[in-house]
Amino acid sequence: MLEHHFAQISDDVAVQLVPCYDEFLQLANSLHLPHANHSKPTWLQICLSHNETLASYRHKFFSQANTDLTAAMQDYQSDVLGLLHNALKAIEELLGPPPCPWSLGVMGSFARGDMSLLSDLDMFVLIKEQNKRAHPYFKTAMQLFRLYLISLADPWKFNNAPLSSGLFIDDGDWILMFLEQEASDVDQRIRLINTPGNLANQVIHHLTNSNTSIYDHKNYSEWLLAYSLLTIKPVYSSAGGAALIEEYGKFLQNAQGLDLIKIGEASLSALEHQVPILSRLTNRKNDAESFLMRKTP
């Protein structure tokens, strides 16, 4: 059945799906879904339907951007927010009731309101309980979500294809969510599947620790992640999950020694000293320019 559906995908979409095809089948075959309602659309049907929907959002963006770029960005973010919310809701329905309330949020350009077609997704997951029973569920949910994003014909991160339109999981987020055990400094890394209190404490630690030099590239990446986690936007919350976002915000508001003005000044100063970061921003600008030249009608 899966092979039949894949055969109907257009060539350009199929090129993006091939690298994850075996992974998709392996994960799909390993899932036991006693709560699945077979009268509902299959997971692959959802992915293909959303692919068409996202294509219409991209077309709408280009139509608006020629006259009002700000309005185009705002509409695109609103459209994408609804699309991702529906995908995460479908994932929860496939996996069955979560072991505890949870909420997925974004930071970075999506949270700031300046997301465009080339923006990636910087994500985090707040969970009510930090236990061994909870993590496998949410890691599986994020694996499905990652494959869902790939099925939207956005770039598979590990090939040489040009950017399509973003909506891929940031490399750093992926490592911190799933490969943290492979980091030698795991105790010093911010864990992005976390309880509100633990995540807030890690953010506060990295932003206020006087022994940390943000001009060191290794420390800077963690400091910048903590800084990004000051501005967040909820995307999906399970029953009871919305309170987790509020709880996280209260932890930050009540934090002692969190001088936001000083932190903001430090972020600008650090950026000026980070040649690799500036180079990456320049590359993103070049990607955007070439993308617009290639795609604009």
PDB file of C-alpha atoms in Angstrom:
ATOM      1  CA  MET A   1       0.000   0.000   0.000  1.00  0.00           C
ATOM      2  CA  LEU A   2       2.808   2.421   0.871  1.00  0.00           C
ATOM      3  CA  GLU A   3       4.581   1.659  -2.395  1.00  0.00           C
ATOM      4  CA  HIS A   4       1.360   2.420  -4.286  1.00  0.00           C
ATOM      5  CA  HIS A   5       1.069   5.827  -2.615  1.00  0.00           C
ATOM      6  CA  PHE A   6       4.711   6.694  -3.232  1.00  0.00           C
ATOM      7  CA  ALA A   7       4.304   5.890  -6.908  1.00  0.00           C
ATOM      8  CA  GLN A   8       1.761   8.685  -7.185  1.00  0.00           C
ATOM      9  CA  ILE A   9       4.074  11.342  -5.798  1.00  0.00           C
ATOM     10  CA  SER A  10       5.511  13.779  -8.302  1.00  0.00           C
ATOM     11  CA  ASP A  11       9.176  13.394  -9.207  1.00  0.00           C
ATOM     12  CA  ASP A  12      10.401  16.477  -7.370  1.00  0.00           C
ATOM     13  CA  VAL A  13       8.691  15.402  -4.153  1.00  0.00           C
ATOM     14  CA  ALA A  14       9.914  11.830  -4.522  1.00  0.00           C
ATOM     15  CA  VAL A  15      13.515  13.014  -4.768  1.00  0.00           C
ATOM     16  CA  GLN A  16      13.155  14.576  -1.357  1.00  0.00           C
ATOM     17  CA  LEU A  17      11.470  11.503   0.127  1.00  0.00           C
ATOM     18  CA  VAL A  18      13.868   8.821  -1.098  1.00  0.00           C
ATOM     19  CA  PRO A  19      16.561   9.357   1.587  1.00  0.00           C
ATOM     20  CA  CYS A  20      14.028   8.830   4.371  1.00  0.00           C
ATOM     21  CA  TYR A  21      11.950   6.088   2.702  1.00  0.00           C
ATOM     22  CA  ASP A  22      13.606   3.173   4.522  1.00  0.00           C
ATOM     23  CA  GLU A  23      13.555   5.091   7.776  1.00  0.00           C
ATOM     24  CA  PHE A  24       9.877   5.892   7.304  1.00  0.00           C
ATOM     25  CA  LEU A  25       8.976   2.257   6.687  1.00  0.00           C
ATOM     26  CA  GLN A  26      11.068   1.036   9.610  1.00  0.00           C
ATOM     27  CA  LEU A  27       9.483   3.472  12.018  1.00  0.00           C
ATOM     28  CA  ALA A  28       5.966   2.923  10.669  1.00  0.00           C
ATOM     29  CA  ASN A  29       6.310  -0.860  10.926  1.00  0.00           C
ATOM     30  CA  SER A  30       7.673  -0.634  14.474  1.00  0.00           C
ATOM     31  CA  LEU A  31       4.748   1.400  15.794  1.00  0.00           C
ATOM     32  CA  HIS A  32       1.929  -0.367  17.574  1.00  0.00           C
ATOM     33  CA  LEU A  33      -1.127   1.805  17.242  1.00  0.00           C
ATOM     34  CA  PRO A  34      -3.977   0.238  19.235  1.00  0.00           C
ATOM     35  CA  HIS A  35      -5.710   3.613  19.450  1.00  0.00           C
ATOM     36  CA  ALA A  36      -5.663   4.276  15.710  1.00  0.00           C
ATOM     37  CA  ASN A  37      -9.014   4.899  14.074  1.00  0.00           C
ATOM     38  CA  HIS A  38      -8.815   3.274  10.650  1.00  0.00           C
ATOM     39  CA  SER A  39     -11.733   5.319   9.380  1.00  0.00           C
ATOM     40  CA  LYS A  40      -9.474   8.373   9.504  1.00  0.00           C
ATOM     41  CA  PRO A  41      -6.931   9.278   6.807  1.00  0.00           C
ATOM     42  CA  THR A  42      -3.687   7.315   6.931  1.00  0.00           C
ATOM     43  CA  TRP A  43      -0.506   9.040   8.044  1.00  0.00           C
ATOM     44  CA  LEU A  44       0.862   9.127   4.507  1.00  0.00           C
ATOM     45  CA  GLN A  45      -2.381  10.572   3.167  1.00  0.00           C
ATOM     46  CA  ILE A  46      -2.099  13.342   5.759  1.00  0.00           C
ATOM     47  CA  CYS A  47       1.483  14.076   4.666  1.00  0.00           C
ATOM     48  CA  LEU A  48       0.573  14.235   0.983  1.00  0.00           C
ATOM     49  CA  SER A  49      -2.469  16.398   1.627  1.00  0.00           C
ATOM     50  CA  HIS A  50      -0.403  18.827   3.708  1.00  0.00           C
ATOM     51  CA  ASN A  51       2.212  18.899   0.957  1.00  0.00           C
ATOM     52  CA  GLU A  52      -0.382  20.315  -1.434  1.00  0.00           C
ATOM     53  CA  THR A  53      -1.592  22.756   1.207  1.00  0.00           C
ATOM     54  CA  LEU A  54       1.909  24.057   1.891  1.00  0.00           C
ATOM     55  CA  ALA A  55       2.481  24.504  -1.847  1.00  0.00           C
ATOM     56  CA  SER A  56      -0.552  26.783  -1.949  1.00  0.00           C
ATOM     57  CA  TYR A  57       0.836  28.767   1.014  1.00  0.00           C
ATOM     58  CA  ARG A  58       4.127  29.263  -0.825  1.00  0.00           C
ATOM     59  CA  HIS A  59       2.333  30.483  -3.935  1.00  0.00           C
ATOM     60  CA  LYS A  60       0.269  32.851  -1.797  1.00  0.00           C
ATOM     61  CA  PHE A  61       3.460  34.177  -0.180  1.00  0.00           C
ATOM     62  CA  PHE A  62       5.007  35.108  -3.532  1.00  0.00           C
ATOM     63  CA  SER A  63       1.785  36.734  -4.691  1.00  0.00           C
ATOM     64  CA  GLN A  64       1.680  38.950  -1.596  1.00  0.00           C
ATOM     65  CA  ALA A  65       5.404  39.575  -1.204  1.00  0.00           C
ATOM     66  CA  ASN A  66       5.556  41.676  -4.379  1.00  0.00           C
ATOM     67  CA  THR A  67       3.289  44.286  -2.782  1.00  0.00           C
ATOM     68  CA  ASP A  68       3.527  43.824   1.017  1.00  0.00           C
ATOM     69  CA  LEU A  69       6.316  41.609   2.362  1.00  0.00           C
ATOM     70  CA  THR A  70       5.352  42.107   6.022  1.00  0.00           C
ATOM     71  CA  ALA A  71       1.770  40.994   5.386  1.00  0.00           C
ATOM     72  CA  ALA A  72       3.040  38.032   3.354  1.00  0.00           C
ATOM     73  CA  MET A  73       5.268  36.903   6.225  1.00  0.00           C
ATOM     74  CA  GLN A  74       2.492  37.294   8.789  1.00  0.00           C
ATOM     75  CA  ASP A  75       0.013  35.311   6.692  1.00  0.00           C
ATOM     76  CA  TYR A  76       2.585  32.617   5.946  1.00  0.00           C
ATOM     77  CA  GLN A  77       3.382  32.187   9.642  1.00  0.00           C
ATOM     78  CA  SER A  78      -0.309  31.973  10.518  1.00  0.00           C
ATOM     79  CA  ASP A  79      -0.915  29.423   7.764  1.00  0.00           C
ATOM     80  CA  VAL A  80       2.093  27.297   8.735  1.00  0.00           C
ATOM     81  CA  LEU A  81       1.112  27.436  12.404  1.00  0.00           C
ATOM     82  CA  GLY A  82      -2.277  25.903  11.586  1.00  0.00           C
ATOM     83  CA  LEU A  83      -0.686  23.257   9.372  1.00  0.00           C
ATOM     84  CA  LEU A  84       1.851  22.164  12.002  1.00  0.00           C
ATOM     85  CA  HIS A  85      -0.793  22.190  14.731  1.00  0.00           C
ATOM     86  CA  ASN A  86      -2.929  19.772  12.714  1.00  0.00           C
ATOM     87  CA  ALA A  87       0.070  17.526  12.024  1.00  0.00           C
ATOM     88  CA  LEU A  88       0.994  17.311  15.712  1.00  0.00           C
ATOM     89  CA  LYS A  89      -2.628  16.595  16.600  1.00  0.00           C
ATOM     90  CA  ALA A  90      -2.624  13.745  14.061  1.00  0.00           C
ATOM     91  CA  ILE A  91       0.609  12.380  15.549  1.00  0.00           C
ATOM     92  CA  GLU A  92      -0.959  12.304  18.995  1.00  0.00           C
ATOM     93  CA  GLU A  93      -4.003  10.490  17.609  1.00  0.00           C
ATOM     94  CA  LEU A  94      -1.727   7.911  15.961  1.00  0.00           C
ATOM     95  CA  LEU A  95       0.341   7.248  19.073  1.00  0.00           C
ATOM     96  CA  GLY A  96      -2.559   7.301  21.489  1.00  0.00           C
ATOM     97  CA  PRO A  97      -2.950   9.340  24.683  1.00  0.00           C
ATOM     98  CA  PRO A  98       0.378  10.816  25.891  1.00  0.00           C
ATOM     99  CA  PRO A  99       1.771   9.679  29.249  1.00  0.00           C
ATOM    100  CA  CYS A 100       1.459  13.253  30.532  1.00  0.00           C
ATOM    101  CA  PRO A 101       0.394  16.695  29.248  1.00  0.00           C
ATOM    102  CA  TRP A 102       2.813  18.255  26.780  1.00  0.00           C
ATOM    103  CA  SER A 103       3.289  21.288  24.586  1.00  0.00           C
ATOM    104  CA  LEU A 104       5.500  21.943  21.568  1.00  0.00           C
ATOM    105  CA  GLY A 105       6.773  25.466  21.070  1.00  0.00           C
ATOM    106  CA  VAL A 106       9.098  27.295  18.724  1.00  0.00           C
ATOM    107  CA  MET A 107      11.714  29.972  19.218  1.00  0.00           C
ATOM    108  CA  GLY A 108      13.809  31.939  16.734  1.00  0.00           C
ATOM    109  CA  SER A 109      12.252  33.614  13.710  1.00  0.00           C
ATOM    110  CA  PHE A 110       8.899  31.839  14.099  1.00  0.00           C
ATOM    111  CA  ALA A 111       8.507  33.140  17.652  1.00  0.00           C
ATOM    112  CA  ARG A 112       9.801  36.637  16.790  1.00  0.00           C
ATOM    113  CA  GLY A 113       7.378  37.000  13.895  1.00  0.00           C
ATOM    114  CA  ASP A 114       9.910  37.338  11.071  1.00  0.00           C
ATOM    115  CA  MET A 115       9.662  33.833   9.666  1.00  0.00           C
ATOM    116  CA  SER A 116       9.917  33.484   5.888  1.00  0.00           C
ATOM    117  CA  LEU A 117      10.084  30.662   3.351  1.00  0.00           C
ATOM    118  CA  LEU A 118      13.721  29.894   4.180  1.00  0.00           C
ATOM    119  CA  SER A 119      13.361  29.791   7.960  1.00  0.00           C
ATOM    120  CA  ASP A 120      13.973  26.529   9.791  1.00  0.00           C
ATOM    121  CA  LEU A 121      12.127  25.346  12.890  1.00  0.00           C
ATOM    122  CA  ASP A 122      13.809  25.836  16.254  1.00  0.00           C
ATOM    123  CA  MET A 123      11.676  23.733  18.589  1.00  0.00           C
ATOM    124  CA  PHE A 124      11.345  22.563  22.166  1.00  0.00           C
ATOM    125  CA  VAL A 125       8.929  20.268  23.980  1.00  0.00           C
ATOM    126  CA  LEU A 126       7.607  20.896  27.480  1.00  0.00           C
ATOM    127  CA  ILE A 127       6.325  17.875  29.385  1.00  0.00           C
ATOM    128  CA  LYS A 128       4.551  17.611  32.714  1.00  0.00           C
ATOM    129  CA  GLU A 129       6.609  14.713  34.059  1.00  0.00           C
ATOM    130  CA  GLN A 130      10.287  13.908  33.680  1.00  0.00           C
ATOM    131  CA  ASN A 131      10.422  10.122  33.783  1.00  0.00           C
ATOM    132  CA  LYS A 132      11.536   7.135  31.731  1.00  0.00           C
ATOM    133  CA  ARG A 133       7.991   6.383  30.645  1.00  0.00           C
ATOM    134  CA  ALA A 134       7.455   9.831  29.133  1.00  0.00           C
ATOM    135  CA  HIS A 135      10.545  10.265  26.989  1.00  0.00           C
ATOM    136  CA  PRO A 136      10.086   7.361  24.520  1.00  0.00           C
ATOM    137  CA  TYR A 137       6.627   8.651  23.604  1.00  0.00           C
ATOM    138  CA  PHE A 138       7.783  12.180  22.899  1.00  0.00           C
ATOM    139  CA  LYS A 139      10.944  11.143  21.092  1.00  0.00           C
ATOM    140  CA  THR A 140       8.831   8.931  18.818  1.00  0.00           C
ATOM    141  CA  ALA A 141       6.413  11.813  18.288  1.00  0.00           C
ATOM    142  CA  MET A 142       9.311  14.078  17.254  1.00  0.00           C
ATOM    143  CA  GLN A 143      10.683  11.407  14.919  1.00  0.00           C
ATOM    144  CA  LEU A 144       7.311  11.242  13.189  1.00  0.00           C
ATOM    145  CA  PHE A 145       7.189  15.025  13.066  1.00  0.00           C
ATOM    146  CA  ARG A 146      10.643  15.151  11.462  1.00  0.00           C
ATOM    147  CA  LEU A 147       9.573  12.663   8.787  1.00  0.00           C
ATOM    148  CA  TYR A 148       6.378  14.637   8.283  1.00  0.00           C
ATOM    149  CA  LEU A 149       8.436  17.758   7.551  1.00  0.00           C
ATOM    150  CA  ILE A 150      10.556  15.837   5.050  1.00  0.00           C
ATOM    151  CA  SER A 151       7.370  14.610   3.351  1.00  0.00           C
ATOM    152  CA  LEU A 152       6.424  18.237   2.716  1.00  0.00           C
ATOM    153  CA  ALA A 153       9.215  18.202   0.088  1.00  0.00           C
ATOM    154  CA  ASP A 154      11.395  20.486   2.131  1.00  0.00           C
ATOM    155  CA  PRO A 155      15.121  19.781   2.068  1.00  0.00           C
ATOM    156  CA  TRP A 156      16.507  16.598   3.486  1.00  0.00           C
ATOM    157  CA  LYS A 157      19.234  18.081   5.659  1.00  0.00           C
ATOM    158  CA  PHE A 158      22.063  15.782   4.626  1.00  0.00           C
ATOM    159  CA  ASN A 159      22.183  16.099   0.869  1.00  0.00           C
ATOM    160  CA  ASN A 160      23.489  18.784  -1.469  1.00  0.00           C
ATOM    161  CA  ALA A 161      20.142  19.893  -2.843  1.00  0.00           C
ATOM    162  CA  PRO A 162      19.339  23.629  -2.715  1.00  0.00           C
ATOM    163  CA  LEU A 163      16.945  24.896  -0.080  1.00  0.00           C
ATOM    164  CA  SER A 164      13.285  24.514  -0.936  1.00  0.00           C
ATOM    165  CA  SER A 165      11.466  26.635   1.627  1.00  0.00           C
ATOM    166  CA  GLY A 166      12.650  25.814   5.112  1.00  0.00           C
ATOM    167  CA  LEU A 167      10.465  23.976   7.631  1.00  0.00           C
ATOM    168  CA  PHE A 168      13.212  21.563   8.615  1.00  0.00           C
ATOM    169  CA  ILE A 169      14.336  20.948  12.184  1.00  0.00           C
ATOM    170  CA  ASP A 170      17.431  22.901  13.150  1.00  0.00           C
ATOM    171  CA  ASP A 171      20.549  20.710  13.418  1.00  0.00           C
ATOM    172  CA  GLY A 172      21.230  21.781  16.987  1.00  0.00           C
ATOM    173  CA  ASP A 173      17.675  21.039  18.099  1.00  0.00           C
ATOM    174  CA  TRP A 174      17.863  17.581  16.547  1.00  0.00           C
ATOM    175  CA  ILE A 175      21.069  16.704  18.414  1.00  0.00           C
ATOM    176  CA  LEU A 176      19.780  18.034  21.719  1.00  0.00           C
ATOM    177  CA  MET A 177      16.487  16.168  21.430  1.00  0.00           C
ATOM    178  CA  PHE A 178      17.757  12.774  20.335  1.00  0.00           C
ATOM    179  CA  LEU A 179      21.546  12.440  20.529  1.00  0.00           C
ATOM    180  CA  GLU A 180      22.363  14.149  23.807  1.00  0.00           C
ATOM    181  CA  GLN A 181      23.959  10.987  25.182  1.00  0.00           C
ATOM    182  CA  GLU A 182      26.687  11.273  22.534  1.00  0.00           C
ATOM    183  CA  ALA A 183      27.819  14.693  23.762  1.00  0.00           C
ATOM    184  CA  SER A 184      30.780  14.662  26.147  1.00  0.00           C
ATOM    185  CA  ASP A 185      29.362  17.667  28.002  1.00  0.00           C
ATOM    186  CA  VAL A 186      25.805  16.346  28.240  1.00  0.00           C
ATOM    187  CA  ASP A 187      25.277  17.797  31.724  1.00  0.00           C
ATOM    188  CA  GLN A 188      26.029  21.275  30.386  1.00  0.00           C
ATOM    189  CA  ARG A 189      23.721  21.075  27.363  1.00  0.00           C
ATOM    190  CA  ILE A 190      20.204  22.447  27.269  1.00  0.00           C
ATOM    191  CA  ARG A 191      17.753  19.577  26.866  1.00  0.00           C
ATOM    192  CA  LEU A 192      14.859  20.496  24.629  1.00  0.00           C
ATOM    193  CA  ILE A 193      12.443  17.823  25.832  1.00  0.00           C
ATOM    194  CA  ASN A 194      12.039  18.972  29.401  1.00  0.00           C
ATOM    195  CA  THR A 195       9.769  20.128  32.201  1.00  0.00           C
ATOM    196  CA  PRO A 196       9.092  23.886  32.442  1.00  0.00           C
ATOM    197  CA  GLY A 197      11.123  24.252  35.626  1.00  0.00           C
ATOM    198  CA  ASN A 198      14.151  22.304  34.404  1.00  0.00           C
ATOM    199  CA  LEU A 199      14.250  24.079  31.040  1.00  0.00           C
ATOM    200  CA  ALA A 200      13.887  27.503  32.663  1.00  0.00           C
ATOM    201  CA  ASN A 201      16.678  26.711  35.139  1.00  0.00           C
ATOM    202  CA  GLN A 202      19.013  25.701  32.309  1.00  0.00           C
ATOM    203  CA  VAL A 203      18.187  28.883  30.377  1.00  0.00           C
ATOM    204  CA  ILE A 204      18.817  31.022  33.460  1.00  0.00           C
ATOM    205  CA  HIS A 205      22.077  29.210  34.200  1.00  0.00           C
ATOM    206  CA  HIS A 206      23.522  29.811  30.732  1.00  0.00           C
ATOM    207  CA  LEU A 207      22.450  33.465  30.608  1.00  0.00           C
ATOM    208  CA  THR A 208      23.659  34.432  34.085  1.00  0.00           C
ATOM    209  CA  ASN A 209      26.683  32.203  34.688  1.00  0.00           C
ATOM    210  CA  SER A 210      29.586  34.643  35.076  1.00  0.00           C
ATOM    211  CA  ASN A 211      32.104  31.850  34.520  1.00  0.00           C
ATOM    212  CA  THR A 212      30.913  31.324  30.952  1.00  0.00           C
ATOM    213  CA  SER A 213      32.540  33.302  28.158  1.00  0.00           C
ATOM    214  CA  ILE A 214      30.011  33.775  25.368  1.00  0.00           C
ATOM    215  CA  TYR A 215      32.850  34.706  23.022  1.00  0.00           C
ATOM    216  CA  ASP A 216      34.026  31.103  23.053  1.00  0.00           C
ATOM    217  CA  HIS A 217      32.255  29.460  20.098  1.00  0.00           C
ATOM    218  CA  LYS A 218      31.313  26.299  21.992  1.00  0.00           C
ATOM    219  CA  ASN A 219      29.783  28.224  24.894  1.00  0.00           C
ATOM    220  CA  TYR A 220      28.263  30.773  22.537  1.00  0.00           C
ATOM    221  CA  SER A 221      26.045  28.209  20.841  1.00  0.00           C
ATOM    222  CA  GLU A 222      24.528  27.214  24.190  1.00  0.00           C
ATOM    223  CA  TRP A 223      24.238  30.838  25.282  1.00  0.00           C
ATOM    224  CA  LEU A 224      22.497  31.762  22.036  1.00  0.00           C
ATOM    225  CA  LEU A 225      20.086  28.839  22.435  1.00  0.00           C
ATOM    226  CA  ALA A 226      19.256  30.000  25.954  1.00  0.00           C
ATOM    227  CA  TYR A 227      18.769  33.536  24.649  1.00  0.00           C
ATOM    228  CA  SER A 228      16.412  32.247  21.936  1.00  0.00           C
ATOM    229  CA  LEU A 229      14.353  30.450  24.576  1.00  0.00           C
ATOM    230  CA  LEU A 230      13.412  33.800  26.102  1.00  0.00           C
ATOM    231  CA  THR A 231      11.067  34.426  23.146  1.00  0.00           C
ATOM    232  CA  ILE A 232       8.781  31.510  22.370  1.00  0.00           C
ATOM    233  CA  LYS A 233       5.517  30.717  20.618  1.00  0.00           C
ATOM    234  CA  PRO A 234       3.268  27.699  21.289  1.00  0.00           C
ATOM    235  CA  VAL A 235       2.394  25.529  18.289  1.00  0.00           C
ATOM    236  CA  TYR A 236       0.511  22.608  19.819  1.00  0.00           C
ATOM    237  CA  SER A 237      -0.624  21.633  23.298  1.00  0.00           C
ATOM    238  CA  SER A 238      -2.326  18.449  24.428  1.00  0.00           C
ATOM    239  CA  ALA A 239      -5.087  18.516  27.014  1.00  0.00           C
ATOM    240  CA  GLY A 240      -3.601  20.364  29.978  1.00  0.00           C
ATOM    241  CA  GLY A 241      -0.463  21.228  28.025  1.00  0.00           C
ATOM    242  CA  ALA A 242      -1.086  24.960  27.556  1.00  0.00           C
ATOM    243  CA  ALA A 243      -0.420  25.505  31.257  1.00  0.00           C
ATOM    244  CA  LEU A 244       3.153  24.280  30.747  1.00  0.00           C
ATOM    245  CA  ILE A 245       3.971  27.270  28.513  1.00  0.00           C
ATOM    246  CA  GLU A 246       2.573  29.622  31.154  1.00  0.00           C
ATOM    247  CA  GLU A 247       4.513  27.828  33.893  1.00  0.00           C
ATOM    248  CA  TYR A 248       7.751  28.144  31.932  1.00  0.00           C
ATOM    249  CA  GLY A 249       7.141  31.880  31.461  1.00  0.00           C
ATOM    250  CA  LYS A 250       6.528  32.383  35.175  1.00  0.00           C
ATOM    251  CA  PHE A 251       9.804  30.662  36.050  1.00  0.00           C
ATOM    252  CA  LEU A 252      11.657  33.120  33.816  1.00  0.00           C
ATOM    253  CA  GLN A 253       9.727  36.134  35.092  1.00  0.00           C
ATOM    254  CA  ASN A 254      10.550  35.268  38.700  1.00  0.00           C
ATOM    255  CA  ALA A 255      14.219  34.504  38.018  1.00  0.00           C
ATOM    256  CA  GLN A 256      16.748  36.384  40.119  1.00  0.00           C
ATOM    257  CA  GLY A 257      19.551  38.182  38.307  1.00  0.00           C
ATOM    258  CA  LEU A 258      18.075  37.837  34.818  1.00  0.00           C
ATOM    259  CA  ASP A 259      18.922  41.290  33.435  1.00  0.00           C
ATOM    260  CA  LEU A 260      17.299  41.281  29.997  1.00  0.00           C
ATOM    261  CA  ILE A 261      18.848  44.598  28.916  1.00  0.00           C
ATOM    262  CA  LYS A 262      22.333  43.390  29.772  1.00  0.00           C
ATOM    263  CA  ILE A 263      21.674  40.056  28.081  1.00  0.00           C
ATOM    264  CA  GLY A 264      20.426  41.784  24.924  1.00  0.00           C
ATOM    265  CA  GLU A 265      23.530  43.973  24.767  1.00  0.00           C
ATOM    266  CA  ALA A 266      25.733  40.911  25.242  1.00  0.00           C
ATOM    267  CA  SER A 267      24.008  39.109  22.381  1.00  0.00           C
ATOM    268  CA  LEU A 268      24.742  41.961  19.965  1.00  0.00           C
ATOM    269  CA  SER A 269      28.328  42.236  21.153  1.00  0.00           C
ATOM    270  CA  ALA A 270      28.897  38.504  20.850  1.00  0.00           C
ATOM    271  CA  LEU A 271      27.444  38.409  17.340  1.00  0.00           C
ATOM    272  CA  GLU A 272      29.977  40.987  16.189  1.00  0.00           C
ATOM    273  CA  HIS A 273      32.794  38.696  17.328  1.00  0.00           C
ATOM    274  CA  GLN A 274      31.440  35.535  15.776  1.00  0.00           C
ATOM    275  CA  VAL A 275      32.788  35.341  12.230  1.00  0.00           C
ATOM    276  CA  PRO A 276      31.315  31.830  11.632  1.00  0.00           C
ATOM    277  CA  ILE A 277      27.881  33.074  12.656  1.00  0.00           C
ATOM    278  CA  LEU A 278      28.102  36.114  10.404  1.00  0.00           C
ATOM    279  CA  SER A 279      29.284  33.886   7.567  1.00  0.00           C
ATOM    280  CA  ARG A 280      26.275  31.631   8.085  1.00  0.00           C
ATOM    281  CA  LEU A 281      23.943  34.636   7.945  1.00  0.00           C
ATOM    282  CA  THR A 282      25.606  35.763   4.712  1.00  0.00           C
ATOM    283  CA  ASN A 283      25.132  32.298   3.245  1.00  0.00           C
ATOM    284  CA  ARG A 284      21.448  32.369   4.246  1.00  0.00           C
ATOM    285  CA  LYS A 285      21.084  35.746   2.455  1.00  0.00           C
ATOM    286  CA  ASN A 286      22.707  34.304  -0.671  1.00  0.00           C
ATOM    287  CA  ASP A 287      20.445  31.255  -0.502  1.00  0.00           C
ATOM    288  CA  ALA A 288      17.420  33.525  -0.249  1.00  0.00           C
ATOM    289  CA  GLU A 289      18.475  35.622  -3.223  1.00  0.00           C
ATOM    290  CA  SER A 290      19.097  32.594  -5.420  1.00  0.00           C
ATOM    291  CA  PHE A 291      15.829  31.033  -4.243  1.00  0.00           C
ATOM    292  CA  LEU A 292      13.843  34.123  -5.203  1.00  0.00           C
ATOM    293  CA  MET A 293      15.522  34.314  -8.608  1.00  0.00           C
ATOM    294  CA  ARG A 294      14.707  30.655  -9.205  1.00  0.00           C
ATOM    295  CA  LYS A 295      11.127  30.629  -7.921  1.00  0.00           C
ATOM    296  CA  THR A 296       9.615  34.043  -8.523  1.00  0.00           C
ATOM    297  CA  PRO A 297       7.086  33.856 -11.386  1.00  0.00           C
TER     298      PRO A 297
END
